[in-house]
Short mmCIF file of C-alpha atoms in Angstrom, two decimals:
data_model
loop_
_atom_site.label_atom_id
_atom_site.label_comp_id
_atom_site.label_asym_id
_atom_site.label_seq_id
_atom_site.Cartn_x
_atom_site.Cartn_y
_atom_site.Cartn_z
CA MET D 1 -12.68 62.12 24.14
CA LYS D 2 -16.21 62.28 22.80
CA LEU D 3 -18.16 59.04 22.61
CA SER D 4 -18.60 59.37 18.83
CA LEU D 5 -14.86 59.67 18.35
CA ILE D 6 -14.21 56.67 20.59
CA LEU D 7 -16.69 54.57 18.61
CA ALA D 8 -15.23 55.70 15.31
CA THR D 9 -11.72 54.90 16.48
CA ALA D 10 -12.82 51.46 17.71
CA ALA D 11 -14.54 50.77 14.42
CA LEU D 12 -11.41 51.74 12.53
CA VAL D 13 -9.24 49.52 14.70
CA GLY D 14 -11.67 46.63 14.32
CA THR D 15 -11.78 47.04 10.56
CA SER D 16 -8.01 47.14 10.42
CA ALA D 17 -7.72 44.02 12.55
CA PHE D 18 -10.24 42.23 10.36
CA ALA D 19 -8.35 43.26 7.24
CA MET D 20 -5.10 41.99 8.74
CA GLN D 21 -6.77 38.68 9.59
CA VAL D 22 -8.13 38.28 6.06
CA GLN D 23 -4.74 39.21 4.64
CA ALA D 24 -3.04 36.63 6.87
CA GLN D 25 -5.50 33.94 5.81
CA ASP D 26 -4.95 34.76 2.13
CA ALA D 27 -1.16 35.06 2.35
CA PRO D 28 0.64 32.68 -0.03
CA VAL D 29 1.67 29.41 1.59
CA ASN D 30 4.14 27.06 -0.06
CA LEU D 31 3.81 23.43 1.03
CA THR D 32 6.25 20.66 0.23
CA TRP D 33 4.90 17.17 -0.43
CA GLN D 34 7.15 14.15 -0.04
CA MET D 35 6.25 11.22 -2.25
CA TRP D 36 7.91 8.21 -3.86
CA GLY D 37 7.90 7.44 -7.56
CA ASP D 38 9.95 7.89 -10.71
CA GLN D 39 10.13 10.47 -13.45
CA SER D 40 7.11 9.01 -15.22
CA ASP D 41 5.00 9.78 -12.12
CA GLN D 42 6.06 13.42 -11.86
CA ALA D 43 3.37 14.89 -14.12
CA LEU D 44 0.63 12.83 -12.45
CA TRP D 45 1.52 13.99 -8.93
CA GLN D 46 1.90 17.56 -10.17
CA SER D 47 -1.64 17.42 -11.58
CA LEU D 48 -2.90 16.57 -8.07
CA ALA D 49 -0.83 19.39 -6.56
CA ASP D 50 -2.42 21.77 -9.07
CA LEU D 51 -5.88 20.73 -7.85
CA VAL D 52 -5.00 22.16 -4.44
CA THR D 53 -4.16 25.58 -5.90
CA GLN D 54 -7.35 25.54 -7.95
CA GLU D 55 -9.33 25.01 -4.73
CA TYR D 56 -7.17 27.28 -2.55
CA PRO D 57 -5.38 29.92 -4.69
CA ASN D 58 -3.12 30.95 -1.81
CA ILE D 59 -1.75 27.41 -1.32
CA LYS D 60 0.92 26.01 -3.60
CA VAL D 61 2.05 22.39 -3.23
CA THR D 62 5.42 21.25 -4.57
CA PRO D 63 5.94 17.48 -4.94
CA GLN D 64 9.37 16.17 -3.94
CA ILE D 65 9.67 12.76 -5.58
CA SER D 66 12.18 10.13 -4.45
CA GLY D 67 12.78 6.55 -5.54
CA TRP D 68 11.09 3.92 -3.38
CA THR D 69 14.20 2.76 -1.53
CA ASP D 70 15.64 6.26 -1.16
CA TYR D 71 12.35 7.53 0.19
CA TRP D 72 12.37 5.24 3.22
CA THR D 73 16.08 5.73 3.80
CA ARG D 74 15.82 9.52 3.77
CA LEU D 75 12.56 9.89 5.68
CA PRO D 76 13.94 9.38 9.23
CA VAL D 77 16.91 11.61 8.40
CA LEU D 78 14.65 14.42 7.19
CA ALA D 79 12.42 14.03 10.23
CA SER D 80 15.30 14.21 12.72
CA SER D 81 16.86 17.20 10.97
CA GLY D 82 13.61 19.17 10.80
CA GLU D 83 13.64 19.21 7.00
CA ILE D 84 10.66 16.94 6.46
CA GLY D 85 7.95 18.11 4.06
CA ASP D 86 4.60 19.52 5.14
CA ILE D 87 2.72 16.59 3.57
CA VAL D 88 4.21 13.10 3.88
CA ALA D 89 3.29 10.01 1.88
CA MET D 90 2.99 6.89 4.03
CA GLN D 91 2.52 3.20 3.29
CA SER D 92 0.22 1.38 5.70
CA MET D 93 2.77 -1.37 6.43
CA ARG D 94 5.29 1.24 7.58
CA MET D 95 2.90 3.22 9.75
CA PRO D 96 3.99 1.51 13.03
CA SER D 97 7.54 2.72 12.40
CA PHE D 98 6.73 6.27 11.30
CA TYR D 99 3.46 7.38 12.92
CA SER D 100 5.37 9.54 15.43
CA ILE D 101 6.52 11.93 12.69
CA LEU D 102 2.91 12.56 11.64
CA GLU D 103 0.11 14.68 13.07
CA PRO D 104 -2.99 12.81 14.34
CA LEU D 105 -5.88 13.86 12.12
CA ASP D 106 -8.86 13.21 14.37
CA ALA D 107 -8.87 16.73 15.84
CA HIS D 108 -8.97 18.16 12.32
CA PHE D 109 -11.86 15.87 11.39
CA ALA D 110 -13.87 17.19 14.34
CA THR D 111 -13.71 20.78 13.05
CA ASP D 112 -15.43 20.06 9.75
CA SER D 113 -17.40 16.83 10.32
CA PHE D 114 -15.11 14.93 7.95
CA ASP D 115 -16.67 11.70 6.62
CA ILE D 116 -14.06 8.99 7.10
CA LYS D 117 -16.64 6.41 5.97
CA ALA D 118 -16.03 7.56 2.39
CA PHE D 119 -12.90 5.37 2.47
CA GLU D 120 -12.43 1.58 2.47
CA PRO D 121 -12.33 0.66 6.20
CA SER D 122 -9.34 -1.68 6.02
CA ILE D 123 -6.99 1.00 4.68
CA VAL D 124 -8.21 3.60 7.20
CA SER D 125 -7.23 1.06 9.84
CA GLY D 126 -3.88 0.57 8.11
CA LEU D 127 -3.12 4.29 8.24
CA SER D 128 -4.02 4.48 11.94
CA HIS D 129 -2.12 3.69 15.13
CA ASP D 130 -3.58 3.01 18.57
CA GLY D 131 -6.98 4.17 17.37
CA ALA D 132 -5.81 7.51 15.92
CA VAL D 133 -5.86 8.22 12.18
CA TYR D 134 -2.53 9.54 10.86
CA GLY D 135 -3.14 9.46 7.11
CA LEU D 136 -5.86 9.61 4.48
CA PRO D 137 -5.61 6.91 1.80
CA TYR D 138 -5.23 7.33 -1.91
CA ASP D 139 -5.07 3.62 -2.76
CA VAL D 140 -5.89 0.21 -1.32
CA GLY D 141 -5.76 -3.40 -2.37
CA PRO D 142 -5.26 -7.03 -1.40
CA TRP D 143 -2.45 -9.23 -2.67
CA LEU D 144 -3.45 -11.22 -5.74
CA VAL D 145 -2.12 -13.91 -8.04
CA PHE D 146 -1.23 -12.50 -11.47
CA TYR D 147 -1.29 -15.29 -14.05
CA ASN D 148 -0.50 -15.81 -17.72
CA ARG D 149 -3.77 -16.82 -19.38
CA ASP D 150 -1.99 -17.98 -22.52
CA MET D 151 0.19 -20.43 -20.57
CA PHE D 152 -2.83 -21.76 -18.66
CA LYS D 153 -4.67 -22.35 -21.94
CA ALA D 154 -1.70 -24.02 -23.63
CA ALA D 155 -1.32 -26.38 -20.65
CA GLY D 156 -5.02 -27.29 -20.72
CA LEU D 157 -5.56 -25.81 -17.26
CA ALA D 158 -8.82 -24.27 -16.08
CA GLU D 159 -8.35 -20.71 -14.89
CA PRO D 160 -8.33 -20.20 -11.11
CA ALA D 161 -11.64 -20.17 -9.25
CA MET D 162 -12.35 -17.48 -6.68
CA ASP D 163 -12.02 -19.96 -3.83
CA TRP D 164 -9.19 -22.07 -5.24
CA THR D 165 -7.04 -23.87 -2.71
CA PHE D 166 -3.30 -24.07 -2.22
CA ASP D 167 -3.44 -27.60 -3.68
CA ASP D 168 -4.99 -26.11 -6.84
CA PHE D 169 -2.27 -23.44 -6.94
CA LYS D 170 0.48 -26.04 -6.47
CA ALA D 171 -0.95 -28.34 -9.15
CA ALA D 172 -1.01 -25.45 -11.63
CA ALA D 173 2.53 -24.33 -10.75
CA ASP D 174 3.86 -27.87 -11.16
CA LYS D 175 2.15 -28.43 -14.52
CA LEU D 176 3.30 -25.05 -15.86
CA THR D 177 6.95 -25.76 -14.99
CA SER D 178 8.96 -27.13 -17.87
CA GLY D 179 12.57 -26.57 -18.96
CA ASP D 180 13.49 -22.95 -18.32
CA LYS D 181 9.85 -21.96 -17.77
CA PHE D 182 8.52 -21.83 -14.21
CA GLY D 183 4.96 -22.10 -13.00
CA TYR D 184 5.53 -19.50 -10.31
CA ALA D 185 8.02 -16.76 -9.37
CA THR D 186 8.37 -16.45 -5.62
CA GLN D 187 9.37 -13.37 -3.62
CA ALA D 188 9.75 -12.52 0.05
CA PHE D 189 6.29 -11.14 0.77
CA ASP D 190 4.64 -14.37 -0.39
CA TYR D 191 5.69 -15.92 2.94
CA ILE D 192 3.60 -13.32 4.78
CA ALA D 193 0.50 -12.77 2.62
CA GLY D 194 0.30 -16.39 1.40
CA PRO D 195 0.14 -18.07 4.83
CA VAL D 196 -2.39 -15.52 6.11
CA ALA D 197 -4.65 -16.31 3.14
CA MET D 198 -4.36 -19.98 4.18
CA GLY D 199 -5.61 -19.12 7.68
CA ALA D 200 -2.24 -18.93 9.49
CA GLU D 201 -1.15 -16.30 12.03
CA TYR D 202 2.37 -15.08 12.78
CA PHE D 203 1.34 -13.09 15.88
CA ASN D 204 0.14 -14.35 19.25
CA ASP D 205 -2.80 -12.88 21.14
CA SER D 206 -0.53 -10.16 22.59
CA ASN D 207 0.45 -9.02 19.07
CA GLN D 208 3.98 -10.34 19.52
CA PHE D 209 5.68 -12.43 16.85
CA ASP D 210 5.10 -16.18 17.04
CA LEU D 211 6.75 -17.49 13.89
CA THR D 212 7.25 -21.04 15.15
CA ASN D 213 3.61 -21.91 15.79
CA ALA D 214 2.49 -25.02 13.92
CA GLY D 215 -0.01 -23.28 11.61
CA TYR D 216 2.34 -20.60 10.32
CA THR D 217 5.29 -22.99 9.98
CA ALA D 218 3.20 -25.46 7.98
CA ALA D 219 1.82 -22.78 5.66
CA VAL D 220 5.24 -21.24 5.02
CA GLY D 221 6.61 -24.73 4.42
CA LYS D 222 4.11 -25.36 1.65
CA TYR D 223 5.23 -22.21 -0.18
CA VAL D 224 8.89 -23.09 0.42
CA ASP D 225 8.43 -26.58 -1.01
CA LEU D 226 7.20 -25.16 -4.32
CA THR D 227 10.77 -23.93 -4.82
CA ALA D 228 12.93 -26.23 -2.70
CA VAL D 229 11.22 -29.52 -3.60
CA ASP D 230 9.03 -29.06 -6.68
CA LYS D 231 11.42 -26.63 -8.41
CA ALA D 232 8.33 -24.81 -9.67
CA SER D 233 9.96 -21.43 -8.91
CA PRO D 234 13.49 -20.08 -8.99
CA VAL D 235 15.06 -18.88 -5.72
CA PHE D 236 14.89 -15.13 -5.19
CA ALA D 237 18.14 -13.46 -4.18
CA SER D 238 18.57 -12.46 -0.54
CA GLY D 239 17.53 -8.83 -0.17
CA ALA D 240 15.90 -8.76 -3.62
CA SER D 241 12.80 -6.70 -4.30
CA ALA D 242 9.61 -7.68 -6.08
CA VAL D 243 11.14 -6.50 -9.37
CA GLN D 244 12.79 -9.89 -9.81
CA ALA D 245 9.48 -11.81 -9.78
CA SER D 246 7.60 -9.27 -11.88
CA GLY D 247 10.38 -9.30 -14.47
CA ARG D 248 10.20 -13.07 -14.82
CA PHE D 249 6.43 -12.86 -15.21
CA ALA D 250 6.57 -10.05 -17.78
CA SER D 251 9.12 -11.94 -19.88
CA GLY D 252 6.94 -15.05 -19.95
CA ASN D 253 9.44 -17.10 -17.93
CA ALA D 254 7.03 -17.54 -15.00
CA ALA D 255 3.31 -18.22 -15.30
CA MET D 256 2.28 -16.75 -11.93
CA TYR D 257 3.48 -14.32 -9.29
CA ILE D 258 1.92 -12.45 -6.38
CA ASP D 259 1.41 -8.67 -6.40
CA GLY D 260 -1.31 -6.06 -5.82
CA PRO D 261 -3.64 -3.72 -7.73
CA TRP D 262 -1.00 -1.00 -7.49
CA SER D 263 1.08 -2.98 -10.03
CA MET D 264 -1.69 -4.57 -12.06
CA ILE D 265 -2.07 -2.06 -14.87
CA SER D 266 1.64 -1.68 -15.51
CA ALA D 267 2.07 -5.48 -15.38
CA ALA D 268 -0.68 -5.98 -17.95
CA LYS D 269 0.72 -3.29 -20.25
CA GLY D 270 4.23 -4.72 -20.00
CA ALA D 271 3.18 -8.27 -20.86
CA SER D 272 3.12 -9.71 -24.39
CA PHE D 273 0.36 -12.11 -23.33
CA GLU D 274 -3.13 -11.85 -21.87
CA MET D 275 -3.00 -11.51 -18.10
CA GLY D 276 -5.57 -12.57 -15.52
CA ILE D 277 -5.82 -12.12 -11.77
CA ALA D 278 -7.10 -14.39 -9.02
CA PRO D 279 -7.32 -14.29 -5.22
CA LEU D 280 -4.55 -15.87 -3.19
CA PRO D 281 -5.18 -19.58 -2.64
CA ARG D 282 -6.90 -20.56 0.60
CA GLY D 283 -6.12 -23.40 2.99
CA ASP D 284 -8.66 -25.88 4.36
CA GLY D 285 -10.85 -23.09 5.72
CA PRO D 286 -12.55 -20.11 4.06
CA SER D 287 -10.70 -17.49 2.01
CA ARG D 288 -9.00 -14.75 4.03
CA PHE D 289 -6.95 -11.84 2.70
CA ILE D 290 -4.97 -8.88 3.97
CA THR D 291 -5.10 -5.49 2.33
CA ALA D 292 -2.62 -2.64 2.30
CA GLY D 293 -2.24 0.72 0.65
CA SER D 294 -0.84 4.19 0.96
CA GLY D 295 -1.93 7.68 1.81
CA PHE D 296 -0.79 11.10 2.91
CA GLY D 297 -0.37 12.65 6.33
CA ILE D 298 0.66 15.95 7.85
CA ALA D 299 4.15 16.32 9.32
CA ALA D 300 3.99 16.73 13.09
CA ALA D 301 6.78 19.31 12.85
CA GLY D 302 5.13 21.24 10.01
CA GLN D 303 4.61 25.00 10.25
CA HIS D 304 1.44 25.15 8.13
CA LYS D 305 -0.78 22.39 9.49
CA GLU D 306 -4.14 24.02 8.73
CA GLU D 307 -3.15 24.65 5.12
CA ALA D 308 -1.67 21.15 4.90
CA TYR D 309 -4.98 19.69 6.11
CA LYS D 310 -6.84 21.61 3.40
CA ALA D 311 -4.38 20.31 0.81
CA LEU D 312 -4.67 16.78 2.20
CA GLN D 313 -8.42 16.74 1.66
CA VAL D 314 -7.94 17.74 -1.97
CA LEU D 315 -5.11 15.26 -2.62
CA THR D 316 -7.33 12.43 -1.34
CA GLY D 317 -10.58 13.92 -2.59
CA PRO D 318 -12.94 12.70 -5.32
CA LYS D 319 -11.26 14.45 -8.27
CA ALA D 320 -7.77 13.29 -7.26
CA ALA D 321 -9.08 9.74 -6.85
CA GLU D 322 -10.67 9.90 -10.31
CA ILE D 323 -7.38 11.06 -11.87
CA LEU D 324 -5.29 8.35 -10.20
CA ALA D 325 -7.84 5.63 -10.95
CA SER D 326 -8.33 6.56 -14.61
CA ALA D 327 -4.55 6.62 -15.10
CA GLY D 328 -4.29 3.14 -13.58
CA ARG D 329 -2.02 4.43 -10.82
CA ALA D 330 -4.28 3.45 -7.94
CA LEU D 331 -7.38 1.53 -6.98
CA PRO D 332 -8.80 4.35 -4.87
CA GLY D 333 -9.16 4.08 -1.14
CA ARG D 334 -12.19 6.32 -1.69
CA LEU D 335 -15.07 3.91 -2.35
CA ALA D 336 -17.26 6.01 -4.63
CA GLU D 337 -14.42 6.55 -7.12
CA GLN D 338 -13.28 2.93 -7.44
CA HIS D 339 -15.45 2.46 -10.52
CA PHE D 340 -13.08 4.69 -12.52
CA TRP D 341 -10.32 2.12 -11.99
CA TYR D 342 -12.55 -0.82 -12.83
CA ASP D 343 -14.23 0.76 -15.85
CA VAL D 344 -11.28 2.62 -17.39
CA ALA D 345 -7.85 1.40 -16.35
CA ALA D 346 -8.57 -2.24 -15.52
CA LYS D 347 -11.30 -3.08 -18.02
CA ASP D 348 -9.06 -5.32 -20.16
CA VAL D 349 -7.76 -7.57 -17.34
CA LYS D 350 -9.97 -10.61 -16.89
CA GLY D 351 -11.76 -10.99 -13.59
CA THR D 352 -10.70 -7.68 -12.09
CA ARG D 353 -13.92 -6.48 -10.51
CA GLU D 354 -15.07 -9.93 -9.40
CA THR D 355 -11.69 -10.78 -7.89
CA LEU D 356 -11.29 -7.50 -6.02
CA GLU D 357 -14.86 -7.51 -4.71
CA TYR D 358 -14.44 -11.10 -3.54
CA SER D 359 -11.14 -10.24 -1.86
CA PHE D 360 -12.49 -7.18 -0.06
CA ALA D 361 -15.49 -9.21 1.12
CA HIS D 362 -13.07 -11.68 2.73
CA ALA D 363 -10.50 -9.18 3.97
CA THR D 364 -9.03 -9.28 7.46
CA PRO D 365 -7.18 -6.43 9.20
CA PHE D 366 -3.47 -6.42 8.45
CA ARG D 367 -1.89 -7.06 11.84
CA LEU D 368 1.28 -5.05 12.47
CA ASN D 369 3.41 -3.99 15.39
CA ASP D 370 6.29 -1.57 15.94
CA THR D 371 8.92 -4.02 14.67
CA TRP D 372 6.98 -5.41 11.72
CA ASN D 373 9.32 -3.82 9.14
CA GLU D 374 12.26 -5.56 10.80
CA PHE D 375 10.37 -8.84 10.44
CA GLU D 376 9.78 -8.20 6.73
CA ASN D 377 13.48 -7.41 6.20
CA LEU D 378 14.51 -10.62 7.97
CA ILE D 379 12.13 -12.69 5.82
CA THR D 380 13.73 -11.16 2.72
CA GLN D 381 17.21 -11.85 4.04
CA TYR D 382 16.83 -15.39 5.40
CA MET D 383 14.06 -17.13 3.44
CA PRO D 384 16.34 -17.92 0.46
CA LEU D 385 18.29 -20.23 2.80
CA ALA D 386 15.22 -22.48 3.02
CA LEU D 387 14.51 -22.17 -0.71
CA ASN D 388 17.98 -23.31 -1.77
CA GLY D 389 18.24 -26.07 0.85
CA ASP D 390 20.88 -24.46 3.09
CA ASN D 391 18.40 -24.50 5.99
CA THR D 392 14.95 -25.83 6.79
CA THR D 393 11.75 -23.82 7.03
CA ASP D 394 11.64 -24.51 10.77
CA GLY D 395 15.26 -23.43 11.16
CA VAL D 396 14.84 -20.20 9.22
CA LEU D 397 11.72 -19.18 11.12
CA ALA D 398 13.39 -20.00 14.45
CA ASP D 399 16.42 -17.88 13.47
CA ILE D 400 14.19 -14.95 12.52
CA GLN D 401 12.13 -15.32 15.71
CA SER D 402 15.30 -15.14 17.83
CA GLN D 403 16.16 -11.76 16.32
CA LEU D 404 12.78 -10.15 17.01
CA PRO D 405 11.63 -8.60 20.30
#
């Protein structure tokens, strides 16, 4: 064969191969995205999915929305059956239990010099495990005290200071309790976030549970006594969710309850009174808060990981963060876009920016381990026994400790 013919043939083959490669790269890819929410969230999540297609016309993302409880019940089943979505929503507090179903992202970051510093450091840590990042955040926030400004004013109480103490919190709850009105509506997570804000620890130096240490027991006991002794809060039902406390607050039957920025806008809109927010009360030492949040990861068993990574960057990118923040759905984990939440969604809630900035400045990493979710479930199940007087704080914490590794 003549050299010219050989070269021409090679060129043709090379062109064909290149064309096939381009065609393969541009072939339509349909990604499924598992997320929690309700019907009112559907349009919002779809608008983020549409951003992906605008950026990458060959990639279509389909949100699969489940209710909060159903989501966590179904997730391990979908993972074990191989039916899990390409993109998976993950809450930071559940990362120790579910990181194994996700793809570590660090190798992807290395290919495009991804700037992880664009995100609030505490939530990046929360979506990591053993030093590897498994999710990119869309929201972040510390736990806060939501309070009824009208009830504080009517009682002649000064509104909470940034560094208010548990004694201040207790005094307000006691004064605001009268008849069928409570100063405070307790819920299970208060016995985790509240003691930490007071300087207590429920882990030992080996990151194993130590629920019976003197500091944690004393701090939990103070929160318990607000209900069991002072009657400043009703008892929450064993296994109940935060809906119980938020409902009492929204109806005006409780002057304070503890929640996070993720619920702040809806709480303010649902209230017939003016709402304010404050940091959690501190103990004798300086203020200290834990933050949490949620993000999205790539399924380890997914078949389209490169496309999923492209979609992930859009879903947690600047425009997506602006949309979620402006709608009041999330205080963005992306730092540069947090102003949209402050300036648009949260502008009518007193003290928002000051309280959040103060809380982030005094934030501590949220310590977790592989059985943390079991611990949270046991707190929800057993703490009402201390609140209604069927057991002591020491007894409840000892019972829970005996059931943990």
